[in-house]
């Protein structure tokens, strides 16, 4: 457990450093511009990243004392916090992302081995060990860094991040009735993943390409124009990742 936590903390620290470099370069005009997320400016993305650090930090705070502390007071409070902070100057937004990330890292560094095993609960879904908070935070940092649309793309994701998250995200589409049945096949001879309804059978459609591009497509962060559809079929239209 300790080694897993240490590795996760290291990966998160490196991802956060990359994010902070990008956020520090944005101007006041640029944070008002649209992000890659519909309806959100870059300011919204940065505000969300800061409040997410606070929210996931609340889960770690609860784990440290052995009690359940919710990420946010309510979904409405979460949304209001993001909206309230989105219009700030670029320097304030960058400082908020930096300071909230530092507070999260400090809290994580103080947790005991027992605390990392404590069951916590995020906004949705069931409980999971507190060490899973680190993976959730890493996903937020890496995915929303791309959403800023400021020069960091899926091709910049570390190979370890892609290798860990492509199977997990593909599994989240498995069994979904609203997902076209197909096989997601990364280049390089890696095992592929079936997505879609459980009773879809052996779909003739396979979607192949670099693992990072497949992950971005599944996450709704790329249209999939660079992917290959075999045998010559139309690229399936996916529902929103959840």
XYZ file of C-alpha atoms in Angstrom:
242
model
C 0.000 0.000 0.000
C 2.736 2.477 0.954
C 4.579 1.995 -2.331
C 1.362 2.388 -4.319
C 0.522 5.609 -2.478
C 4.032 6.984 -2.944
C 3.953 6.261 -6.670
C 0.517 7.828 -7.010
C 1.646 10.930 -5.149
C 4.692 11.257 -7.410
C 2.607 10.949 -10.574
C 0.107 13.471 -9.269
C 2.861 15.907 -8.347
C 4.324 15.775 -11.861
C 0.908 16.197 -13.486
C 0.151 19.147 -11.212
C 3.442 20.819 -12.095
C 2.584 20.593 -15.782
C -0.851 22.068 -15.120
C 0.603 24.930 -13.086
C 3.014 25.805 -15.882
C 0.099 26.096 -18.298
C -2.177 28.014 -15.937
C 0.581 30.529 -15.163
C 0.921 31.428 -18.850
C -2.740 32.328 -19.406
C -3.711 35.980 -19.697
C -6.860 37.696 -18.459
C -8.258 37.605 -21.995
C -7.427 33.926 -22.444
C -9.167 32.774 -19.261
C -12.361 34.425 -20.571
C -12.191 32.423 -23.795
C -14.103 29.151 -24.261
C -12.476 25.967 -23.062
C -12.993 22.654 -24.830
C -15.901 21.947 -22.473
C -19.230 23.241 -23.820
C -20.453 26.230 -21.842
C -17.273 26.648 -19.811
C -14.518 29.191 -20.219
C -10.940 28.397 -19.270
C -11.731 30.264 -16.048
C -14.459 27.746 -15.262
C -12.033 24.859 -15.784
C -9.413 26.421 -13.514
C -12.018 27.258 -10.869
C -13.304 23.680 -11.008
C -9.800 22.251 -10.612
C -9.246 24.344 -7.493
C -12.575 23.436 -5.899
C -12.055 19.776 -6.821
C -8.782 19.819 -4.882
C -10.704 21.195 -1.913
C -13.462 18.614 -2.290
C -11.180 15.615 -2.587
C -9.155 17.075 0.258
C -12.309 16.864 2.363
C -12.423 13.111 1.704
C -8.832 12.797 2.929
C -9.634 14.947 5.950
C -12.431 12.532 6.819
C -10.184 9.519 6.295
C -7.610 11.003 8.668
C -10.121 11.089 11.514
C -12.087 8.003 10.514
C -15.359 9.652 9.528
C -17.269 10.483 6.361
C -16.901 14.098 5.236
C -18.660 14.961 1.965
C -16.745 16.550 -0.895
C -19.155 19.470 -1.078
C -22.018 20.772 1.032
C -24.291 20.046 -1.954
C -24.223 19.805 -5.737
C -25.626 23.324 -5.846
C -22.798 24.584 -3.627
C -20.254 22.897 -5.893
C -21.670 24.509 -9.018
C -21.965 27.901 -7.326
C -18.353 27.746 -6.169
C -17.116 27.053 -9.690
C -19.233 29.831 -11.176
C -18.255 32.350 -8.514
C -14.568 31.856 -9.151
C -14.586 31.584 -12.935
C -14.514 35.317 -13.670
C -11.449 36.207 -11.632
C -8.241 37.566 -13.173
C -5.854 34.991 -14.596
C -3.289 35.485 -11.833
C -5.902 34.838 -9.124
C -7.146 31.721 -10.871
C -3.616 30.369 -11.283
C -2.847 31.088 -7.632
C -6.033 29.333 -6.534
C -5.154 26.235 -8.549
C -1.622 26.293 -7.127
C -2.606 26.865 -3.499
C -5.470 24.368 -3.471
C -3.231 21.727 -5.037
C -0.541 22.417 -2.442
C -3.065 22.077 0.386
C -4.287 18.777 -1.064
C -0.708 17.480 -1.346
C 0.066 18.510 2.221
C -2.992 16.735 3.533
C -2.191 13.609 1.523
C 1.390 13.555 2.806
C 0.136 13.502 6.398
C -2.157 10.461 6.102
C -1.292 7.231 7.879
C -1.415 3.792 6.262
C -4.623 3.081 8.171
C -6.223 6.269 6.883
C -5.474 5.376 3.259
C -7.520 2.202 3.728
C -10.542 4.066 5.180
C -13.661 3.913 2.981
C -14.695 7.288 1.565
C -17.499 8.338 -0.761
C -17.318 10.874 -3.602
C -20.272 12.825 -5.017
C -21.641 9.773 -6.816
C -21.175 6.026 -6.586
C -20.297 3.749 -3.716
C -17.481 3.839 -1.203
C -13.837 3.137 -2.039
C -10.537 3.173 -0.107
C -9.102 6.641 0.426
C -6.044 5.842 -1.682
C -8.413 5.888 -4.674
C -8.757 9.636 -4.139
C -5.289 10.068 -5.636
C -6.306 8.391 -8.885
C -9.422 10.538 -9.071
C -7.404 13.696 -8.577
C -4.886 12.615 -11.214
C -7.730 12.080 -13.684
C -9.122 15.531 -12.943
C -5.744 17.186 -13.442
C -4.806 15.345 -16.643
C -8.205 15.481 -18.354
C -9.021 19.094 -17.473
C -5.515 20.187 -18.432
C -6.484 19.084 -21.929
C -9.844 20.861 -21.577
C -8.040 24.186 -21.184
C -7.197 24.004 -24.882
C -3.912 25.741 -24.170
C -1.363 23.514 -25.860
C -1.590 20.361 -23.731
C -3.315 17.546 -25.589
C -4.023 13.816 -25.253
C -0.689 13.074 -26.903
C 0.992 14.718 -23.902
C -0.590 12.354 -21.389
C 2.031 10.113 -19.769
C 1.997 6.543 -21.071
C 1.321 5.254 -17.551
C -1.779 7.442 -17.268
C -3.128 6.182 -20.588
C -2.285 2.548 -19.793
C -4.151 2.768 -16.481
C -7.153 4.746 -17.638
C -7.966 3.336 -21.077
C -9.104 -0.039 -19.657
C -11.020 1.636 -16.827
C -12.824 4.094 -19.092
C -13.592 1.363 -21.642
C -15.070 -0.782 -18.854
C -17.343 2.108 -17.907
C -18.992 1.789 -21.348
C -19.305 -2.007 -21.167
C -22.884 -3.145 -20.676
C -24.377 0.266 -21.448
C -27.457 -0.029 -23.633
C -26.908 3.482 -25.019
C -23.451 2.610 -26.373
C -22.901 1.089 -29.832
C -21.322 -2.341 -29.538
C -17.762 -2.301 -30.857
C -14.212 -3.293 -30.045
C -11.686 -0.663 -29.003
C -8.259 -1.829 -30.141
C -5.074 0.082 -29.195
C -2.125 -0.074 -31.571
C 0.859 -2.146 -30.522
C -0.726 -5.545 -30.013
C -2.362 -4.710 -26.688
C -5.598 -6.439 -25.781
C -8.703 -4.642 -26.936
C -11.907 -3.867 -25.061
C -15.519 -4.602 -25.941
C -17.930 -1.773 -25.188
C -21.682 -1.548 -25.480
C -24.565 -3.833 -24.485
C -23.693 -7.121 -22.828
C -25.853 -9.050 -25.326
C -24.474 -7.308 -28.433
C -22.508 -10.380 -29.469
C -19.384 -10.209 -31.591
C -19.628 -6.808 -33.225
C -17.991 -6.555 -36.647
C -16.903 -2.981 -35.919
C -13.452 -2.386 -34.478
C -12.050 1.053 -33.666
C -8.252 1.132 -33.689
C -5.568 3.724 -33.118
C -3.021 5.042 -30.619
C -4.071 4.382 -27.035
C -4.058 8.074 -26.125
C -6.367 8.902 -29.064
C -8.746 6.086 -28.132
C -8.861 7.314 -24.543
C -9.545 10.874 -25.662
C -12.361 9.628 -27.926
C -13.961 7.588 -25.155
C -13.732 10.566 -22.806
C -15.400 12.831 -25.352
C -12.222 14.912 -25.678
C -11.593 14.055 -29.341
C -13.835 13.471 -32.351
C -11.852 10.380 -33.269
C -10.973 11.616 -36.764
C -7.533 10.022 -36.490
C -8.866 6.610 -35.532
C -9.317 3.704 -37.937
C -12.628 1.896 -38.220
C -12.377 -1.697 -39.388
C -13.673 -2.908 -41.777
C -14.437 0.455 -43.307
C -17.488 1.168 -41.182
C -18.550 4.538 -39.778
C -17.031 5.595 -36.478
C -19.652 4.862 -33.784
C -21.183 7.829 -31.975
C -20.660 7.442 -28.238
C -22.824 8.772 -25.437
C -21.273 10.955 -22.760
C -18.707 9.307 -20.517
C -19.885 8.995 -16.931
